[in-house]
Coordinates of C-alpha atoms and ligand atoms in Angstrom, one line a residue:
X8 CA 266.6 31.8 160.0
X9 CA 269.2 34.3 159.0
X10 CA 270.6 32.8 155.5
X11 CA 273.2 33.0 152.7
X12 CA 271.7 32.9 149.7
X13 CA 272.6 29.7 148.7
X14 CA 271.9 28.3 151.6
X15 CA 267.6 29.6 151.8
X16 CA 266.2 27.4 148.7
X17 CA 267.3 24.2 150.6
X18 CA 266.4 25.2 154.1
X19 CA 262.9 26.3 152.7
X20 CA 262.6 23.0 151.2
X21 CA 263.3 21.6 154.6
X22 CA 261.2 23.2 156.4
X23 CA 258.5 23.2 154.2
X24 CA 258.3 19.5 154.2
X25 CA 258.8 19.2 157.9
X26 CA 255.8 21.0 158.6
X27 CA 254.1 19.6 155.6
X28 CA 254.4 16.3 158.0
X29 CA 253.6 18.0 161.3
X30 CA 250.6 19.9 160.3
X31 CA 249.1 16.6 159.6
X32 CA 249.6 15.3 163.0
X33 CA 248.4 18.9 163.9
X34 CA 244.6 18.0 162.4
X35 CA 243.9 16.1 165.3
X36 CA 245.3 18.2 168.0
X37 CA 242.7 19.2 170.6
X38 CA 242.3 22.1 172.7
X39 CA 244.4 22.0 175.3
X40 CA 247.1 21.1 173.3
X41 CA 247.1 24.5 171.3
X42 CA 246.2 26.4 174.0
X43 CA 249.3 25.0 175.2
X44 CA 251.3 26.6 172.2
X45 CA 249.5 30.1 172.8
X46 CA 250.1 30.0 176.1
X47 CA 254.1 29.4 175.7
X48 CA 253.5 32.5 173.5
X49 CA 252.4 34.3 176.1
X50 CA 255.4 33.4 178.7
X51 CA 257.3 34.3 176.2
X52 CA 255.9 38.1 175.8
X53 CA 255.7 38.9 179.3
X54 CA 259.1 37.8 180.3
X55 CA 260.5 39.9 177.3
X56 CA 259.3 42.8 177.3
X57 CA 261.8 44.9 177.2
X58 CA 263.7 42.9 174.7
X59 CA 260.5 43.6 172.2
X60 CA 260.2 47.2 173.1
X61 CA 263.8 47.4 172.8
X62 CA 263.7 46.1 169.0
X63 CA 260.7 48.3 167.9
X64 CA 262.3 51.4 169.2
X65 CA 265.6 50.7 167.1
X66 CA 263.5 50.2 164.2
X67 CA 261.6 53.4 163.6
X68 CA 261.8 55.0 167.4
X69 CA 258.4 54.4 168.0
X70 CA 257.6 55.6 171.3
X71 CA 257.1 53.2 173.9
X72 CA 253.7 53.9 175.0
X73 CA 252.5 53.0 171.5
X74 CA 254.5 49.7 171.2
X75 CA 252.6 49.0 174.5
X76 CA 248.8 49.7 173.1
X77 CA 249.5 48.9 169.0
X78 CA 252.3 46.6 169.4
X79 CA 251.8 44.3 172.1
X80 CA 247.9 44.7 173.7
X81 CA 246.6 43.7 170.3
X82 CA 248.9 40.1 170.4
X83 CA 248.1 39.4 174.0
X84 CA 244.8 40.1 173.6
X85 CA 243.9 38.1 170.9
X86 CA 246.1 35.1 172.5
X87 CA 243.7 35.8 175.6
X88 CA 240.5 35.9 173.6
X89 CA 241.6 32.7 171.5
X90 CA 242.3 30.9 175.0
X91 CA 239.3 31.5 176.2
X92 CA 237.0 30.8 173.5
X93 CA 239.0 28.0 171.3
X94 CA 237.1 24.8 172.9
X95 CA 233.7 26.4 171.7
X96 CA 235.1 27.4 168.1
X97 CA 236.1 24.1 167.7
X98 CA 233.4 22.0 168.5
X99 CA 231.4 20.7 165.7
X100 CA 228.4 22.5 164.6
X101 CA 225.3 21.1 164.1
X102 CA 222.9 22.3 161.2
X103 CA 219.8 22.2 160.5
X104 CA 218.2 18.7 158.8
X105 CA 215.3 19.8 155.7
X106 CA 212.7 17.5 155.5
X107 CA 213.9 16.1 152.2
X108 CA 216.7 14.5 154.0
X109 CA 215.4 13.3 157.7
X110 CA 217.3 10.7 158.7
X111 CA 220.5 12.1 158.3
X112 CA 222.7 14.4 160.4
X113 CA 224.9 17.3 159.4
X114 CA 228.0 19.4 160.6
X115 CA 230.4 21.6 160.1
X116 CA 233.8 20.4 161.4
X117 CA 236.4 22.9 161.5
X118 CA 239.4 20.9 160.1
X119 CA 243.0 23.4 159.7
X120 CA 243.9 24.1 156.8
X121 CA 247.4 22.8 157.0
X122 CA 250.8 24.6 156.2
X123 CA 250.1 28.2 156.4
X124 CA 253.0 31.4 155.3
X125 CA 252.3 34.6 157.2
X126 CA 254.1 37.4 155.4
X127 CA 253.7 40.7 157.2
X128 CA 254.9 44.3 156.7
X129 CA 257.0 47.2 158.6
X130 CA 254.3 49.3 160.5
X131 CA 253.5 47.8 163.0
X132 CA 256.3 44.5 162.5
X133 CA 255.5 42.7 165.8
X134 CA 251.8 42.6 166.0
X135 CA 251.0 41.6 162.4
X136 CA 253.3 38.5 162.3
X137 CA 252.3 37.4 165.5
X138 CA 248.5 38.0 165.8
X139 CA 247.8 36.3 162.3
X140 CA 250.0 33.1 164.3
X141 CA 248.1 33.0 167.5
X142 CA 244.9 32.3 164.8
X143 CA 247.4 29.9 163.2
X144 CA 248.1 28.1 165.7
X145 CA 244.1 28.4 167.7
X146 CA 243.3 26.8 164.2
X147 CA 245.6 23.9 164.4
X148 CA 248.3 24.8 161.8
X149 CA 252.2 25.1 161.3
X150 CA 253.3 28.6 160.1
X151 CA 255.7 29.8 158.2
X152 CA 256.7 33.8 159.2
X153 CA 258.4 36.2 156.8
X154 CA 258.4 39.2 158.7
X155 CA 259.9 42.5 156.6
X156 CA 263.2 43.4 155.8
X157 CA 262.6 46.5 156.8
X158 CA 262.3 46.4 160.4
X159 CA 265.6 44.0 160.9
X160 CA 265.5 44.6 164.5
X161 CA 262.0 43.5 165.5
X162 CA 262.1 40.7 162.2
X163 CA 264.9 39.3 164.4
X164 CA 263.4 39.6 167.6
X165 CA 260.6 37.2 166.1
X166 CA 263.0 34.9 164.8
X167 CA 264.3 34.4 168.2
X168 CA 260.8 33.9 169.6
X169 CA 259.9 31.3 167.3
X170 CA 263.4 29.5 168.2
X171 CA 263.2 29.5 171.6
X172 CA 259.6 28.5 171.9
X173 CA 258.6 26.1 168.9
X174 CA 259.9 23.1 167.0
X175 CA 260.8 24.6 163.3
X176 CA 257.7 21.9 162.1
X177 CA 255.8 23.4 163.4
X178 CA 256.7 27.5 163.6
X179 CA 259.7 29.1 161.9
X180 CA 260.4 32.3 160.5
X181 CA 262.5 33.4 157.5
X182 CA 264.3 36.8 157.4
X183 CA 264.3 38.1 154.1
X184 CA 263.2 41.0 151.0
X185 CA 260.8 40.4 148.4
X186 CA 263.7 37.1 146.9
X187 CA 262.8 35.0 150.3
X188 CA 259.4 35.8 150.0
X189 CA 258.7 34.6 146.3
X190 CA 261.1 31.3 147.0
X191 CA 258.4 30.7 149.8
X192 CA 255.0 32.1 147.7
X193 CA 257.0 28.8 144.9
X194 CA 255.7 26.4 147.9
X195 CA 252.4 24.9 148.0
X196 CA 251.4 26.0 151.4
X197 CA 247.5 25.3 152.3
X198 CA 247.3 29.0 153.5
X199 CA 248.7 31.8 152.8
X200 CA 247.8 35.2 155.2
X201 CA 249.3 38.3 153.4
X202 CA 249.1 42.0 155.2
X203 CA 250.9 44.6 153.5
X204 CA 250.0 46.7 150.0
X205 CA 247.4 46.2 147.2
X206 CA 250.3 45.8 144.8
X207 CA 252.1 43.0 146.0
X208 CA 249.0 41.4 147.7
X209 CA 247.9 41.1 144.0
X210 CA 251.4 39.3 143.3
X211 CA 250.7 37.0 146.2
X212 CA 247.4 36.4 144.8
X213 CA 249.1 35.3 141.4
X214 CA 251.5 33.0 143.0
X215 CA 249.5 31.6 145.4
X216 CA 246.7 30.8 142.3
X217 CA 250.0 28.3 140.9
X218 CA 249.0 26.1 144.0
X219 CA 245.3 27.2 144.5
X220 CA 246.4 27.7 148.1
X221 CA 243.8 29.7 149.3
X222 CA 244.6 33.7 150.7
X223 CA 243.8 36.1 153.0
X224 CA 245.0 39.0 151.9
X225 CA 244.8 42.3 154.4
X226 CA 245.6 45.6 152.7
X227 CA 245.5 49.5 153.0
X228 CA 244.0 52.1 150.8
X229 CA 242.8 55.3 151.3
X230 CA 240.4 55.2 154.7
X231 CA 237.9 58.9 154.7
X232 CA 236.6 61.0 157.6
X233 CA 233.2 62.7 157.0
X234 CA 232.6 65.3 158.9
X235 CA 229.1 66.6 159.3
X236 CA 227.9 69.7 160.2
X237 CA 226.0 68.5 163.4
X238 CA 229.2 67.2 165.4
X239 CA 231.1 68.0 168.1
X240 CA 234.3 69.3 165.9
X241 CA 236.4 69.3 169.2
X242 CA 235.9 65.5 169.8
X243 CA 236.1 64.8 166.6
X244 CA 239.1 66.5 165.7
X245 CA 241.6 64.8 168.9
X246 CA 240.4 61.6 168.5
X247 CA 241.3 61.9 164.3
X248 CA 244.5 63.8 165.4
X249 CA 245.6 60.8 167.6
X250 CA 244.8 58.1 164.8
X251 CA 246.5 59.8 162.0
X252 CA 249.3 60.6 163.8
X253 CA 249.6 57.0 165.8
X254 CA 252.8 55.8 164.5
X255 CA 253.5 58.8 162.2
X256 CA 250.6 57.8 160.1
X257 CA 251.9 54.5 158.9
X258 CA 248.7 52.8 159.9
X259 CA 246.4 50.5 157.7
X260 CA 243.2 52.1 159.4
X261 CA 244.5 55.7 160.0
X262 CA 242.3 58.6 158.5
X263 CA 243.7 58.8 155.2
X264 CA 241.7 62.3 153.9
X265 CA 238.9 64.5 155.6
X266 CA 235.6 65.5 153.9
X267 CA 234.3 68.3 156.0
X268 CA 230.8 69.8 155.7
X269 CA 232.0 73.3 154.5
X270 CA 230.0 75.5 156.8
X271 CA 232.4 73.5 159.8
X272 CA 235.6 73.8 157.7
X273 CA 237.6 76.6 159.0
X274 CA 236.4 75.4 162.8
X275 CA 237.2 72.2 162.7
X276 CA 241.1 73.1 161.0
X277 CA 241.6 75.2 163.9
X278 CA 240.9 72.2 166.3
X279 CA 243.2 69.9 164.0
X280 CA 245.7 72.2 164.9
X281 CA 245.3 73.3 168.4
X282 CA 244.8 69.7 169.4
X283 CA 248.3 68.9 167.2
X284 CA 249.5 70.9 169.7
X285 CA 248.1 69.9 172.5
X286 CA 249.1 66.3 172.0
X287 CA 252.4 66.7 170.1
X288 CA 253.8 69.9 171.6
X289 CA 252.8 71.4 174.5
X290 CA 255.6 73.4 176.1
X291 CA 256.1 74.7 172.2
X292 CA 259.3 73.4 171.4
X293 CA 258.2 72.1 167.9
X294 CA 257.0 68.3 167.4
X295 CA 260.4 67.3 166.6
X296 CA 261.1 67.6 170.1
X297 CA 258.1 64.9 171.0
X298 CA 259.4 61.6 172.8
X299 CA 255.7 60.5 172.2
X300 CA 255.7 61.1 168.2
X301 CA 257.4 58.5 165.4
X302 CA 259.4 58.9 162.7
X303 CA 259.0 57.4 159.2
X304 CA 260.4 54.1 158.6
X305 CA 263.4 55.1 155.9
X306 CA 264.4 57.1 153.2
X307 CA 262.4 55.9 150.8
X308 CA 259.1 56.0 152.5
X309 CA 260.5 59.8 153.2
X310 CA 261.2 60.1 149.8
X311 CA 258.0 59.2 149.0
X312 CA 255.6 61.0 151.1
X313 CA 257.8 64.2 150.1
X314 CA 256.9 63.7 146.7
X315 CA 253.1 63.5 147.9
X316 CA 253.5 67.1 149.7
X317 CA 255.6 68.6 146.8
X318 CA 253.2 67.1 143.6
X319 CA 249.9 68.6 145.6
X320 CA 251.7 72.0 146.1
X321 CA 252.8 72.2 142.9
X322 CA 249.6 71.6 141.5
X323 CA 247.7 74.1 143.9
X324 CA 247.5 72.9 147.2
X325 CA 248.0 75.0 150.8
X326 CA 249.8 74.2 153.5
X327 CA 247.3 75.2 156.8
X328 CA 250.1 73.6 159.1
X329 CA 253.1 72.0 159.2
X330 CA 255.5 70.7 156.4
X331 CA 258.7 71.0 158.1
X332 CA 260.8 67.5 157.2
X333 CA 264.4 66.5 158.6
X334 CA 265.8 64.2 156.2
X335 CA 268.7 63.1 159.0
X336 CA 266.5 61.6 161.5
X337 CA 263.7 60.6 158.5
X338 CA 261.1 63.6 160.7
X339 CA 258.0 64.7 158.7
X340 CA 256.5 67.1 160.8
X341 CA 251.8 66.5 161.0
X342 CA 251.0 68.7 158.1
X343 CA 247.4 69.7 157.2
X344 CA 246.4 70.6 153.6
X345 CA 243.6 72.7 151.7
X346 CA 242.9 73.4 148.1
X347 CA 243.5 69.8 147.0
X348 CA 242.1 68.4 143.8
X349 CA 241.8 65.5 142.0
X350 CA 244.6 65.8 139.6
X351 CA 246.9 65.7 142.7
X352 CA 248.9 61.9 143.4
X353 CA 247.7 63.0 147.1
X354 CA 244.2 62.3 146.5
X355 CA 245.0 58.7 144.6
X356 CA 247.5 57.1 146.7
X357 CA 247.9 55.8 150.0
X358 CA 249.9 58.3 152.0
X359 CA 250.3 56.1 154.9
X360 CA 252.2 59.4 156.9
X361 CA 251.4 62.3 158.7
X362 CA 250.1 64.4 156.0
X363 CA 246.1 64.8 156.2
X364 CA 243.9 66.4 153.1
X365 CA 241.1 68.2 154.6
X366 CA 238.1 68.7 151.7
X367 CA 235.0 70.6 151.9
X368 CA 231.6 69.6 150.9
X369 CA 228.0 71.2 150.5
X370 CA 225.7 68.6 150.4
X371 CA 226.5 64.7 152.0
X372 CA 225.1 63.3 148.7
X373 CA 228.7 64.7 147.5
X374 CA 230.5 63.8 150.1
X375 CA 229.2 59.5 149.5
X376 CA 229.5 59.5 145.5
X377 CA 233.1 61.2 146.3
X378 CA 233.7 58.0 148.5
X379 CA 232.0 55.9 145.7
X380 CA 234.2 56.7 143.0
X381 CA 237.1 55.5 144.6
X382 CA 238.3 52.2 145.5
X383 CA 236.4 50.7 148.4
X384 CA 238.4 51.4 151.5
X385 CA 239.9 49.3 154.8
X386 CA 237.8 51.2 156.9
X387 CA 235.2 54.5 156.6
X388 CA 234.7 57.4 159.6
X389 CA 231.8 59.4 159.8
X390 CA 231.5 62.0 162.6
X391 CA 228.2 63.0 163.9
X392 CA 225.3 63.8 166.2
X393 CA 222.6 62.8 163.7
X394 CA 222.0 59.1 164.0
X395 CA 220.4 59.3 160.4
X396 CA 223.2 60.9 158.5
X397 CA 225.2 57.5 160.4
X398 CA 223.1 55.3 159.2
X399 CA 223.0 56.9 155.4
X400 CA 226.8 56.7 155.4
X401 CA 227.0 53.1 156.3
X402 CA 224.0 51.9 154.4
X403 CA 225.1 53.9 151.2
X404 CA 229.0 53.1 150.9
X405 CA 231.1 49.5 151.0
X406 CA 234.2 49.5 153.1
X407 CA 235.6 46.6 155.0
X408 CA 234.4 48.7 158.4
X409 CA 232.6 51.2 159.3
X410 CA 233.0 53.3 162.7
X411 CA 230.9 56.2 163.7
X412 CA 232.6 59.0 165.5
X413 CA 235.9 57.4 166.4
X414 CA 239.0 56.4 164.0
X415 CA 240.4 53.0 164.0
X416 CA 239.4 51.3 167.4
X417 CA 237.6 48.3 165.7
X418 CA 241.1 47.1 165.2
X419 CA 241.5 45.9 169.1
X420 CA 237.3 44.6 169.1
X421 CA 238.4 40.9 169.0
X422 CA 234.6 40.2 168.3
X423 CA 234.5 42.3 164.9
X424 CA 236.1 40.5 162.0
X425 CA 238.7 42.7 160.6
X426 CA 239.8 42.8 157.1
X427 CA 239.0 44.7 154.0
X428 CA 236.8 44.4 150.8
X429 CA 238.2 44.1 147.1
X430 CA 241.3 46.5 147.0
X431 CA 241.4 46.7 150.5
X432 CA 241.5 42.9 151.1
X433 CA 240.3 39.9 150.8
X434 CA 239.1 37.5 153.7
X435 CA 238.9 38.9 157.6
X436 CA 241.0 38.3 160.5
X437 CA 241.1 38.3 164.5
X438 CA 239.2 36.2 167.0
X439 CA 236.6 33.8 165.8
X440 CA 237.1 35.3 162.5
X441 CA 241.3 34.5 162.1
X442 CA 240.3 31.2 163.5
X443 CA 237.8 30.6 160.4
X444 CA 240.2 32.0 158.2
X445 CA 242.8 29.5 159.1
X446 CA 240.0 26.5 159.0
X447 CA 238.7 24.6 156.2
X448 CA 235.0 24.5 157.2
X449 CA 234.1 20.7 156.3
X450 CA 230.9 19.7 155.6
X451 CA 230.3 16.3 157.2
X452 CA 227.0 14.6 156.9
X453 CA 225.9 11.0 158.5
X454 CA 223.5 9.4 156.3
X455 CA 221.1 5.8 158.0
X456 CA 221.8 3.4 156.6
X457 CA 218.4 1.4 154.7
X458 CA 215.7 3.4 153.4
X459 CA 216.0 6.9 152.8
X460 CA 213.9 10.2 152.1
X461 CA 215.9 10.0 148.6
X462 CA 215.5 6.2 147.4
X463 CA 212.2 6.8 146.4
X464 CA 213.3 9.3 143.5
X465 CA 216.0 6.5 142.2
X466 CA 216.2 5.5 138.5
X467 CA 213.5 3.9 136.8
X468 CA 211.8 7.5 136.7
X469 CA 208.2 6.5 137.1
X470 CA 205.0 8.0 137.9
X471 CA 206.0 8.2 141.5
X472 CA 209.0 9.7 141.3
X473 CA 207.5 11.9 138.9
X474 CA 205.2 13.1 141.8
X475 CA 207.0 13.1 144.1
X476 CA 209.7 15.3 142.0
X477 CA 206.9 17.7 141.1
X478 CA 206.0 17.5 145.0
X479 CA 209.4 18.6 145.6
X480 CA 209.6 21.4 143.7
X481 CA 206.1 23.0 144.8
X482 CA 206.8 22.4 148.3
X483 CA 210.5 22.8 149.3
Ligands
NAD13 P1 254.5 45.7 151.1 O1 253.4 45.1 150.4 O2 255.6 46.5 150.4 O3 255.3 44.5 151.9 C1 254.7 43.6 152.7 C2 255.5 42.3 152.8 O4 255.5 41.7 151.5 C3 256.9 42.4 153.2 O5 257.2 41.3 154.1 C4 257.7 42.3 151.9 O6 259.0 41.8 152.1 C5 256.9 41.4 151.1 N1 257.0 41.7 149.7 C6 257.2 42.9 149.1 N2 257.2 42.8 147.7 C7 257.0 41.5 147.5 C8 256.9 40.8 146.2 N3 257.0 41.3 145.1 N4 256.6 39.4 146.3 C9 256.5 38.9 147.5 N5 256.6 39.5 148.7 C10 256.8 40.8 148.7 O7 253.9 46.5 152.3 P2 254.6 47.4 153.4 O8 255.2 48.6 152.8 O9 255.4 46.6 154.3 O10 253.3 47.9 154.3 C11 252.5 48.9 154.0 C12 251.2 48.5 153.3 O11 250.6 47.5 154.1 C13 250.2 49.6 153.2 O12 249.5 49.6 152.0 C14 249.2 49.4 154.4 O13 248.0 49.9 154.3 C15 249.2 47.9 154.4 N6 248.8 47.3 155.6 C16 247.6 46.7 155.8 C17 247.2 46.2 157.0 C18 245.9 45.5 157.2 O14 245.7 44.9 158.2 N7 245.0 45.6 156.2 C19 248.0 46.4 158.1 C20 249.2 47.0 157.9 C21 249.6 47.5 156.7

């Protein structure tokens, strides 16, 4: 809904208590019925496609290929994956019966939650509103949507979806900045799903704990490469190109820094930079020229990553390549830097753009306390040919994934929960895993009714319920 201001408090309410209403019709919805609503979801996708490529493109001229594999795959493919597997995440689960309580049966009914708010950020606008609603809706609950101000085109374009497809009780959307958000976070929704920055998730957190609605909240960080000295740096170096520089390096799970085995170093900069190249600029015309590379969403995030580059300089670093920005058409140019240290903002916050801090180390023991120190990221990289240096990286560090030798493809595995740990993120999405998180598991046992294996403990506490206590606490 586009809104005055006076006019948002009400509708919320409105809204609010419409699907308050619907989503309790929606507990007993089976199946087909939200397949149904996925699948009108679906329609909807194919037959616009050019509409939603359209809107992206305005909003930060991401190319088109990209909208295709980051944009639009992961949303169909999770609507896909849902369709196919929602009658078997729905049926009731049967659990195992102890000995101290034969006679009953137990089971985990997977009951939505209710009312759910999806708020979502800028980087990539259409898939993270809509993928956290296809396990809204596989889960049996009404959603609102509060897409970001920042991408008006594609926050619009969502807006219209919901309108044409859904009832308003049961999916709407709400336009708005940070002042529609917190009128909605004022609401005591059953779930709330947050993706955007550890900062304001830790707002939503503190809003959401006025109504103890529960939260998922999925946020960014600072995601490290190692690189080892036994790896194939050409590999390594295209596929980490390609991820840091998908969507100008506004992604949640792109490489945020590199930790290079030092004996590898100057090798494996010459590959960032001939593959940079290669993908970004192969007639040699500059990168600026690329149709198939991104700009940075506005000023401010310009702004902001120029500080990054211009605090690390100042304070010692070296540009290997790149640093070119144009401030008229918000370009930052990929830009590789050396000599960094820890008293540089670079190496503390998120730089979520196409700037990428390459460190050496001597010894991997450095390299995993370095990791260790920090927050615990989104997701971790480690390149290599030696299965136990894999297996020591994983085993010895927390992140909310881990991927050996490739950068951020776990995002499209539908069969991998995603999500982060602690500063990262709370609570996992996609697949199975969004359908949980939108799912109050309920534990539901049928006791016989007569005797049972408890009675014989019931008050007077005799000698034989004295035994059999003791009995109980030997044996089971
Ligand atoms: P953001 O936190 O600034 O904004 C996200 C959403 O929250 C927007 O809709 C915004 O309007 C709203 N918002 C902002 N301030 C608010 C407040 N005070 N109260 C209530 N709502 C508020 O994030 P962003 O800049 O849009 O996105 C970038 C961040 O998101 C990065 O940190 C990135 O790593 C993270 N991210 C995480 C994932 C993931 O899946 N884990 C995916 C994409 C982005």
């Amino acid at each position: 809904m586009e809104l005055t201001e006076e006019l948002t408090a009400p509708l919320i309410d409105q809204v609010f208590t419409a699907q308050k209403k619907q989503s309790v019709i929606m507990r007993q919805s089976t199946a087909v019925q939200r397949i149904a609503l996925l699948k009108k979801m679906m329609d909807w996708i194919k037959t616009h496609m050019e509409d939603i490529n359209r809107a992206i493109h305005a909003d930060f001229k991401k190319p088109y290929p990209e909208i295709s594999i980051s944009e639009i795959y992961p949303v169909t493919s999770e609507i896909k994956h849902a369709i196919k597997h929602l009658e078997t995440w729905m049926k009731p689960k049967k659990v195992h019966t102890p000995v101290t309580m034969l006679g009953s049966d137990s089971y985990i009914h997977y009951e939505p939650k209710g009312s759910s708010l999806i708020i979502s950020p800028w980087n990539y606008p259409f898939s993270l509103a809509l993928g956290p609603l296809v396990s809204a809706l596989s889960a049996g609950c009404t959603a609102i949507i509060k897409p970001s101000e920042m991408t008006p085109h594609t926050s619009a374009l969502i807006r219209r979806m919901a309108e044409e497809i859904f009832d308003k009780s049961q999916v709407a959307v709400f336009e708005g900045d940070v002042d529609v958000a917190q009128k909605l976070l004022a609401k005591p929704f059953d779930h709330i799903f947050f993706t955007g920055s550890p900062s304001v998730g830790k707002m939503i957190m503190k809003a959401a704990a006025e109504n103890l609605s529960s939260v998922t909240l999925e946020l960014g960080g600072k995601s490290p490469v190692i690189i080892d000295s036994k790896t194939n740096l050409k590999d390594a170096a295209e596929k980490i190109v390609m991820t840091k520089l998908l969507n100008c390096g506004q992604t949640c799970v792109a490489p945020d820094y590199v930790l290079v085995h030092t004996s590898v170093k100057d090798t494996f900069l010459t590959e960032l930079k001939e593959n940079i190249q290669k993908m970004y600029d192969p007639k040699n015309k500059g990168v600026e020229k690329s149709k198939d590379y991104a700009r940075i969403v506005n000023t401010r995030h310009l702004k902001r990553i120029k500080h990054l580059l211009a605090d690390a300089e100042l304070k010692g670093a070296q540009i290997f390549w790149g640093g070119y920005v144009n401030e008229e058409d918000n370009f930052f140019e990929p830009t590789i830097l050396t000599g960094l240290t820890e008293e540089m903002d670079i190496m503390h916050e998120e730089i979520f753009g196409p700037i990428l801090p390459v460190i050496s180390y001597s010894d991997l023991e450095e390299a995993i306390n370095y990791i260790n120190l920090k927050p615990k990221p989104l997701a971790l990289y480690v390149f290599s040919k030696d299965n136990d240096t894999i297996k020591r990286v994983f085993k010895e560090t927390s992140s909310g994934a881990a991927v050996a030798n490739d950068c951020a493809l776990h995002f499209l595995q539908n069969e991998l929960p995603f999500g982060g740990v602690n500063n990262s993120g709370i609570g996992k999405a996609h697949g199975y895993f969004g359908f949980l998180t939108f799912s109050n598991e309920k534990a539901v046992m049928k006791q016989r009714i007569g005797m049972t294996a408890t009675k014989p403990i019931y008050p007077p506490y005799g000698i034989i319920s004295k035994k059999i206590i003791d009995s109980l606490l030997r044996w089971f």
